[in-house]
Coordinates of C-alpha atoms in Angstrom, one line a residue:
M1121 CA 0.0 0.0 0.0
T1122 CA 1.1 3.6 -0.8
D1123 CA 1.7 5.9 2.2
V1124 CA -0.3 9.0 1.6
S1125 CA -0.1 10.3 5.1
A1126 CA 1.0 13.8 6.0
T1127 CA 4.6 12.7 6.0
A1128 CA 4.4 11.7 2.3
T1129 CA 4.0 15.2 1.1
D1130 CA 3.8 18.7 2.5
A1131 CA 0.7 20.5 1.2
A1132 CA 2.5 23.9 1.0
T1133 CA 5.4 22.4 -0.9
T1134 CA 3.2 20.7 -3.4
T1135 CA 1.1 23.9 -3.8
G1136 CA 4.3 25.8 -4.5
A1137 CA 5.2 23.3 -7.2
V1138 CA 1.8 23.8 -8.9
Q1139 CA 2.2 27.6 -8.6
R1140 CA 5.6 27.4 -10.2
L1141 CA 4.3 25.3 -13.0
A1142 CA 1.4 27.7 -13.5
E1143 CA 3.7 30.7 -13.7
R1144 CA 6.1 29.1 -16.1
W1145 CA 3.4 27.6 -18.2
I1146 CA 1.5 30.9 -18.6
R1147 CA 4.7 32.9 -19.1
D1148 CA 6.7 30.6 -21.3
G1149 CA 4.4 27.8 -22.5
M1150 CA 1.5 29.8 -23.7
A1151 CA 3.7 32.3 -25.5
A1152 CA 6.0 29.6 -26.9
G1153 CA 3.0 27.7 -28.1
G1154 CA 1.8 30.7 -30.1
D1155 CA -1.1 31.6 -27.9
P1156 CA -1.2 35.4 -27.7
G1157 CA -3.0 35.2 -24.4
G1158 CA 0.3 34.4 -22.8
T1159 CA 1.4 37.9 -23.4
G1160 CA -2.0 39.5 -22.8
T1161 CA -2.0 41.1 -26.3
G1162 CA -4.5 38.9 -28.0
T1163 CA -7.2 36.3 -27.3
G1164 CA -8.1 35.1 -23.8
F1165 CA -7.7 31.6 -22.4
V1166 CA -8.6 29.3 -19.5
C1167 CA -6.4 26.5 -18.3
S1168 CA -5.9 24.3 -15.3
P1169 CA -2.4 24.3 -13.8
A1170 CA -3.5 21.8 -11.1
G1171 CA -4.9 19.5 -13.8
L1172 CA -1.7 19.6 -15.9
W1173 CA 0.4 19.1 -12.8
L1174 CA -1.6 16.0 -11.7
A1175 CA -1.5 14.4 -15.1
L1176 CA 2.2 15.0 -15.8
A1177 CA 3.2 14.0 -12.2
A1178 CA 1.2 10.7 -12.4
V1179 CA 3.0 9.8 -15.6
A1180 CA 6.3 11.0 -14.0
A1181 CA 5.8 8.4 -11.3
G1182 CA 6.7 5.8 -14.0
A1183 CA 9.7 7.7 -15.3
R1184 CA 13.2 6.7 -14.6
G1185 CA 16.7 8.0 -15.1
A1186 CA 17.3 11.2 -17.1
T1187 CA 13.6 11.2 -18.1
A1188 CA 12.6 11.4 -14.4
A1189 CA 15.2 14.1 -13.8
E1190 CA 13.8 16.2 -16.6
L1191 CA 10.2 15.9 -15.3
R1192 CA 11.3 16.5 -11.7
A1193 CA 12.9 19.8 -12.7
L1194 CA 9.5 21.0 -13.9
L1195 CA 7.1 19.3 -11.4
G1196 CA 9.2 19.1 -8.3
T1197 CA 8.8 15.3 -8.2
A1198 CA 9.2 12.2 -10.3
D1199 CA 10.1 8.5 -10.2
R1200 CA 8.8 6.4 -7.2
E1201 CA 8.5 9.4 -5.0
A1202 CA 5.8 11.1 -7.2
A1203 CA 3.0 8.6 -6.7
P1204 CA 2.2 9.4 -3.1
V1205 CA 2.6 13.2 -3.8
V1206 CA 0.0 12.9 -6.6
T1207 CA -2.4 10.9 -4.5
A1208 CA -2.1 13.3 -1.5
L1209 CA -2.6 16.4 -3.6
A1210 CA -5.7 14.9 -5.4
R1211 CA -7.2 14.0 -2.1
A1212 CA -6.4 17.4 -0.6
L1213 CA -8.0 19.2 -3.6
A1214 CA -11.1 16.9 -3.3
R1215 CA -11.7 18.4 0.1
T1216 CA -12.8 21.6 -1.6
G1217 CA -16.5 21.7 -1.7
A1218 CA -18.2 21.0 -5.1
L1219 CA -14.9 20.1 -6.7
G1220 CA -14.5 16.7 -8.3
V1221 CA -11.0 15.2 -8.9
A1222 CA -10.4 12.0 -10.8
T1223 CA -7.7 10.3 -12.9
R1224 CA -8.1 7.2 -15.1
V1225 CA -5.7 5.3 -17.4
W1226 CA -6.7 3.4 -20.6
S1227 CA -4.0 1.2 -22.0
R1228 CA -3.2 -1.2 -24.8
V1229 CA 0.0 -2.3 -23.2
P1230 CA 0.7 -3.9 -19.9
V1231 CA 1.0 -1.6 -16.9
R1232 CA 3.3 -2.6 -14.1
P1233 CA 1.4 -3.8 -11.0
A1234 CA 3.7 -1.7 -8.8
F1235 CA 2.7 1.5 -10.7
Q1236 CA -1.0 0.7 -10.3
E1237 CA -0.5 -0.1 -6.6
A1238 CA 1.3 3.2 -6.1
L1239 CA -1.7 5.1 -7.4
P1240 CA -4.6 3.6 -5.4
D1241 CA -7.2 6.2 -6.5
V1242 CA -6.5 5.8 -10.2
R1243 CA -8.6 3.3 -12.2
F1244 CA -6.9 1.3 -15.0
D1245 CA -8.9 -0.1 -18.0
P1246 CA -8.3 -1.5 -21.4
M1247 CA -8.2 1.1 -24.2
D1248 CA -11.8 2.0 -25.3
P1249 CA -12.1 5.4 -27.0
A1250 CA -15.9 5.5 -26.6
A1251 CA -15.6 4.7 -22.9
V1252 CA -13.1 7.5 -22.5
D1253 CA -15.5 10.0 -24.1
A1254 CA -18.4 8.8 -22.0
W1255 CA -16.4 9.2 -18.8
V1256 CA -15.2 12.7 -19.7
R1257 CA -18.7 13.8 -20.4
E1258 CA -20.0 12.3 -17.1
A1259 CA -17.1 13.5 -15.0
T1260 CA -17.4 17.1 -16.2
G1261 CA -21.2 17.2 -16.0
G1262 CA -21.4 17.7 -19.7
L1263 CA -19.2 20.9 -19.7
I1264 CA -16.7 18.9 -21.9
E1265 CA -18.3 16.5 -24.3
R1266 CA -15.4 14.3 -25.2
L1267 CA -11.6 13.8 -24.8
P1268 CA -9.8 16.7 -26.4
L1269 CA -7.6 14.3 -28.4
E1270 CA -8.3 11.6 -31.0
I1271 CA -7.2 8.2 -29.8
T1272 CA -5.6 6.4 -32.7
D1273 CA -4.1 2.9 -33.1
E1274 CA -0.7 4.4 -32.3
T1275 CA -2.0 5.6 -28.9
L1276 CA -0.8 2.8 -26.6
L1277 CA -1.8 4.5 -23.3
A1278 CA -3.8 7.6 -22.3
L1279 CA -3.8 9.0 -18.8
V1280 CA -6.7 11.4 -18.3
N1281 CA -7.2 13.8 -15.4
V1282 CA -10.5 15.6 -14.8
L1283 CA -11.2 18.6 -12.5
A1284 CA -14.8 19.8 -12.3
L1285 CA -16.3 22.5 -10.2
K1286 CA -19.9 23.7 -9.9
A1287 CA -20.5 26.0 -7.0
R1288 CA -22.8 28.8 -5.8
W1289 CA -21.4 32.1 -4.6
E1290 CA -21.5 32.5 -0.8
D1291 CA -23.1 35.9 -1.6
P1292 CA -24.7 35.8 -5.1
F1293 CA -24.9 38.8 -7.4
E1294 CA -28.4 40.3 -7.7
A1295 CA -29.7 39.9 -11.2
R1296 CA -31.5 43.2 -11.0
R1297 CA -28.2 45.0 -10.8
T1298 CA -26.8 43.5 -13.9
R1299 CA -26.7 45.9 -16.8
D1300 CA -24.8 46.5 -20.0
L1301 CA -21.5 48.4 -19.4
L1302 CA -18.5 49.0 -21.7
F1303 CA -15.7 46.5 -21.8
T1304 CA -12.4 47.5 -23.7
D1305 CA -10.6 44.5 -25.1
A1306 CA -6.9 43.9 -25.5
A1307 CA -7.0 45.5 -29.0
G1308 CA -8.6 48.7 -27.5
T1309 CA -12.1 48.1 -28.9
A1310 CA -14.9 49.0 -26.5
G1311 CA -18.4 47.5 -26.5
P1312 CA -21.3 46.8 -24.1
V1313 CA -21.4 43.5 -22.2
P1314 CA -23.7 42.3 -19.4
T1315 CA -22.0 43.3 -16.2
M1316 CA -22.8 42.1 -12.7
V1317 CA -22.4 44.7 -9.9
K1318 CA -22.2 44.1 -6.2
D1319 CA -20.6 45.3 -2.9
V1320 CA -17.8 43.2 -1.5
P1321 CA -16.3 43.4 2.0
S1322 CA -13.4 45.8 2.1
A1323 CA -11.3 43.0 3.6
D1324 CA -11.8 40.9 0.4
A1325 CA -10.1 43.5 -1.8
W1326 CA -6.5 44.5 -1.9
T1327 CA -3.7 45.7 -4.1
A1328 CA -0.5 43.7 -4.9
G1329 CA 2.1 43.9 -7.6
G1330 CA 0.4 46.9 -9.1
A1331 CA -2.9 45.0 -9.5
Y1332 CA -6.3 45.0 -7.8
V1333 CA -7.3 41.6 -6.3
V1334 CA -10.9 40.8 -5.3
E1335 CA -11.7 37.4 -3.6
L1336 CA -15.2 35.9 -4.0
R1337 CA -16.0 32.8 -1.9
C1338 CA -18.2 29.9 -2.9
E1339 CA -20.6 28.2 -0.5
R1340 CA -19.5 25.5 1.8
E1341 CA -20.8 22.0 1.3
P1342 CA -23.5 20.7 3.6
G1343 CA -20.8 18.5 5.2
G1344 CA -18.7 21.6 6.0
L1345 CA -16.1 21.2 3.2
P1346 CA -14.6 24.7 2.5
G1347 CA -15.8 26.2 -0.7
A1348 CA -13.5 27.3 -3.6
R1349 CA -12.3 30.9 -3.7
V1350 CA -12.2 32.9 -6.9
R1351 CA -9.8 35.8 -7.2
L1352 CA -10.3 38.4 -9.8
V1353 CA -7.1 40.2 -10.8
L1354 CA -7.1 43.6 -12.6
G1355 CA -3.6 44.6 -13.6
E1356 CA -2.3 47.9 -14.8
P1357 CA -3.4 48.9 -18.3
G1358 CA -1.4 46.9 -20.9
A1359 CA -0.1 44.3 -18.4
G1360 CA -0.3 40.8 -19.8
A1361 CA -1.4 37.5 -18.3
G1362 CA 2.1 36.4 -17.4
R1363 CA 2.5 39.3 -15.1
V1364 CA -1.1 39.6 -13.8
L1365 CA -2.2 36.1 -13.1
P1366 CA 0.5 35.1 -10.6
V1367 CA -0.8 37.9 -8.3
G1368 CA -4.0 35.8 -8.0
W1369 CA -2.2 32.9 -6.1
A1370 CA 0.3 35.0 -4.2
P1371 CA -0.2 35.0 -0.4
R1372 CA -3.0 37.2 0.7
G1373 CA -0.8 38.8 3.3
A1374 CA 1.6 40.1 0.7
G1375 CA -1.1 42.6 -0.5
A1376 CA -2.0 46.0 0.9
P1377 CA -5.6 46.9 2.0
L1378 CA -7.5 49.5 0.1
D1379 CA -7.9 52.9 1.8
T1380 CA -11.6 53.1 1.5
D1381 CA -14.9 52.5 3.4
R1382 CA -16.7 50.5 0.8
V1383 CA -15.8 48.4 -2.3
T1384 CA -18.0 47.7 -5.2
I1385 CA -17.1 45.7 -8.3
G1386 CA -18.4 45.4 -11.9
L1387 CA -17.8 41.9 -13.3
P1388 CA -18.9 40.8 -16.8
R1389 CA -20.8 37.5 -17.1
L1390 CA -18.5 35.3 -19.0
T1391 CA -17.8 32.0 -20.6
L1392 CA -14.3 31.0 -21.7
R1393 CA -13.3 27.7 -23.4
T1394 CA -9.8 26.8 -24.5
R1395 CA -8.2 23.7 -26.0
V1396 CA -4.5 23.9 -25.3
P1397 CA -2.1 21.7 -27.3
V1398 CA 0.5 21.5 -24.5
T1399 CA 2.7 19.1 -26.6
G1400 CA 4.2 22.0 -28.5
Q1401 CA 4.9 24.0 -25.3
L1402 CA 6.7 21.2 -23.5
A1403 CA 10.2 22.1 -24.9
S1404 CA 9.8 25.6 -23.5
L1405 CA 9.0 24.0 -20.1
G1406 CA 12.1 21.9 -20.2
I1407 CA 10.5 18.6 -21.3
R1408 CA 12.3 17.1 -24.3
L1409 CA 13.6 13.7 -23.6
A1410 CA 10.2 12.3 -22.5
L1411 CA 8.9 12.9 -26.1
T1412 CA 11.7 11.0 -27.8
D1413 CA 12.5 7.3 -28.4
A1414 CA 15.1 7.7 -25.7
A1415 CA 12.3 8.3 -23.0
D1416 CA 12.5 6.0 -20.0
F1417 CA 9.0 5.1 -18.6
S1418 CA 10.1 1.6 -17.5
G1419 CA 8.4 2.1 -14.1
L1420 CA 5.1 2.4 -15.9
S1421 CA 5.2 -0.4 -18.4
P1422 CA 7.6 -3.1 -19.6
E1423 CA 6.9 -1.9 -23.1
P1424 CA 9.0 1.2 -24.2
L1425 CA 6.8 4.3 -24.2
A1426 CA 7.2 8.0 -25.0
I1427 CA 4.8 10.9 -24.6
S1428 CA 3.1 11.6 -27.9
D1429 CA 0.6 14.3 -26.9
V1430 CA -0.4 16.4 -24.0
V1431 CA -3.7 18.2 -24.5
Q1432 CA -5.9 20.1 -22.1
E1433 CA -9.4 21.5 -22.7
A1434 CA -10.8 23.8 -20.0
V1435 CA -14.0 25.8 -19.6
L1436 CA -15.0 28.5 -17.1
K1437 CA -18.4 30.1 -16.7
I1438 CA -19.1 33.0 -14.3
A1439 CA -22.7 34.3 -13.7
E1440 CA -24.8 35.8 -10.9
E1441 CA -25.5 32.5 -9.1
G1442 CA -22.0 31.0 -9.1
V1443 CA -19.1 29.5 -11.0
E1444 CA -18.7 26.4 -13.2
A1445 CA -15.3 25.1 -14.4
A1446 CA -13.9 21.9 -15.8
A1447 CA -10.7 20.8 -17.2
V1448 CA -9.7 17.5 -19.0
T1449 CA -6.0 16.9 -19.3
V1450 CA -4.8 13.9 -21.3
V1451 CA -1.2 12.6 -21.6
A1452 CA -1.1 10.1 -24.5
M1453 CA 1.8 7.8 -25.0
R1454 CA 3.1 6.0 -28.1
A1455 CA 5.6 3.3 -28.6
G1456 CA 9.2 4.4 -28.0
S1457 CA 11.9 3.2 -29.9
A1458 CA -21.4 50.9 5.2
P1459 CA -23.6 53.8 7.3
G1460 CA -22.9 57.5 7.0
P1461 CA -20.8 59.2 4.3
Q1462 CA -18.5 56.7 2.7
R1463 CA -15.5 56.6 0.4
V1464 CA -16.4 54.2 -2.3
H1465 CA -13.8 52.3 -4.3
H1466 CA -15.3 50.8 -7.5
I1467 CA -13.2 48.2 -9.3
A1468 CA -14.5 47.8 -12.8
F1469 CA -13.3 44.7 -14.6
D1470 CA -13.9 46.5 -17.9
R1471 CA -10.7 45.6 -19.7
P1472 CA -8.5 42.5 -19.8
F1473 CA -8.3 40.8 -16.4
G1474 CA -7.4 37.5 -14.8
V1475 CA -9.4 34.9 -12.9
V1476 CA -7.8 32.4 -10.5
V1477 CA -9.9 29.7 -8.9
L1478 CA -8.2 28.4 -5.7
A1479 CA -8.7 25.4 -3.6
G1480 CA -10.6 25.8 -0.4
T1481 CA -7.7 25.8 2.0
E1482 CA -4.5 26.0 0.0
D1483 CA -3.6 28.6 -2.7
T1484 CA -3.4 25.9 -5.3
P1485 CA -4.5 27.3 -8.7
L1486 CA -7.2 24.9 -9.9
F1487 CA -8.1 27.1 -12.9
T1488 CA -6.6 30.3 -14.3
A1489 CA -8.1 32.4 -17.0
W1490 CA -7.3 35.6 -19.0
Q1491 CA -10.3 37.6 -20.3
A1492 CA -8.8 39.6 -23.1
E1493 CA -11.9 40.1 -25.4
A1494 CA -15.4 41.2 -24.7
P1495 CA -16.7 38.3 -22.6
A1496 CA -19.1 35.7 -24.1
D1497 CA -22.3 35.8 -22.0
P1498 CA -23.0 32.3 -20.4
N1499 CA -26.7 33.2 -20.3
A1500 CA -26.9 34.1 -24.0

């Protein structure tokens, strides 16, 4: 049995590893992969750093030698030590109310029993593309209809991670206050979008790194599980995602409170959906050997394997009642060769801004998003 006790992994250490992956992926991977959202000058995006980390780290548990060293440099863990870290993080994230976390493996090649035993929460099945799609659809509550990658005869193994969140705000927006307000996109074009308006406690808004940060909390589960926290991050005009989004998972204590009596926000209703071909970004993240015939995943299977594709599809919806988000990450493997007068501070998210969805207790970035264009209305 795998030891997934507190001694197996330190939550803060693992959260830091996910944060470092998030910062590097958004700064280097998105830009290197040709996504202009990485620089904040083009289209927006949504992604799941936690989902990518869990999927890659699970595969890294079967890596050995130089391949493991390469993955460890990016993820903070690999080889035999990775499996308990993956299991502990997945279980910790699942303690966030309304968040589902699951990983499954479909394979055409033998998977070592020791690898399966090291990941007790992961289910292993024979390759079945229709079953993969059905599971993705069910696990995401229909937000993502199918695996964001075509499984071919050359796909010998597919490890799939799903994160899915559907939560109500602790203090919902009032629909009667929603109205069309201007939003100026990254190209400088302004147009009306449905914008939700509400007061927020002054303690839930602060400044850090030249940005405004507002935290919105989701309801707790009936059993008392802490709800997710959504941080909205508005950087200085012209600041890109690589600079703005990391402020959303920085320690709250690093920020400075606003000198005001009352805070109001204007937040567009939005829907973002992105399919990220991570494969082309891996080189910029330092992962090269794992994609070649020289890859060593001998701890996963007796058959020689190499990573052929890493793809993630993510969706984020924000409306008056709450937030919905889901991410599917697949690693595919091929054969190797107040009262009285008040000062009011209104924060209008009326130009490109970031969204960071955090776990209930740790500042683990479950989902991150960059809204660069006029938002698509989830209620349209």
